[in-house]
């Protein structure tokens, strides 16, 4: 068994293969390290969210305040919780933005939802 140390790709366009190019970033699909790398990155985000909740302007969701819960992670999903005020939402979004800049991971807007009970869209 040989160890693969580099990856290269070619694109088939209109039935013909074009020049090869090297994969420069990330892990290949199915790489055994992928889940481990994802967990490490999400752990960084989790710690960042725990720091953000210490911000005096952050308000917990009313049902989460007693236990100071800001988020849940499930496999490759994340649920954030805060009171529905613009400042608390901004604090969480700044955390996500910083995480995205540092990790290279970003939120898929097409697969994401924001539910607010007390603020209007124009206030976000």
PDB file of C-alpha atoms in Angstrom, residues 7-8 16 21 26 34 46 59 79 83 95 119:
ATOM      1  CA  UNK A   7      -3.313  15.217  -4.850  1.00  0.00           C
ATOM      2  CA  UNK A   8      -3.994  16.543  -8.306  1.00  0.00           C
ATOM      3  CA  UNK A  16     -12.208  16.221 -22.885  1.00  0.00           C
ATOM      4  CA  UNK A  21      -3.765  21.111 -11.070  1.00  0.00           C
ATOM      5  CA  UNK A  26      -8.059  21.184   2.875  1.00  0.00           C
ATOM      6  CA  UNK A  34     -11.528  15.017   8.370  1.00  0.00           C
ATOM      7  CA  UNK A  46     -17.119  26.572  21.330  1.00  0.00           C
ATOM      8  CA  UNK A  59     -27.987  38.529  27.078  1.00  0.00           C
ATOM      9  CA  UNK A  79     -27.343  25.835  17.304  1.00  0.00           C
ATOM     10  CA  UNK A  83     -31.935  36.745  23.819  1.00  0.00           C
ATOM     11  CA  UNK A  95     -17.830  35.179  16.948  1.00  0.00           C
ATOM     12  CA  UNK A 119     -36.542  41.879  17.001  1.00  0.00           C
TER      13      UNK A 119
END
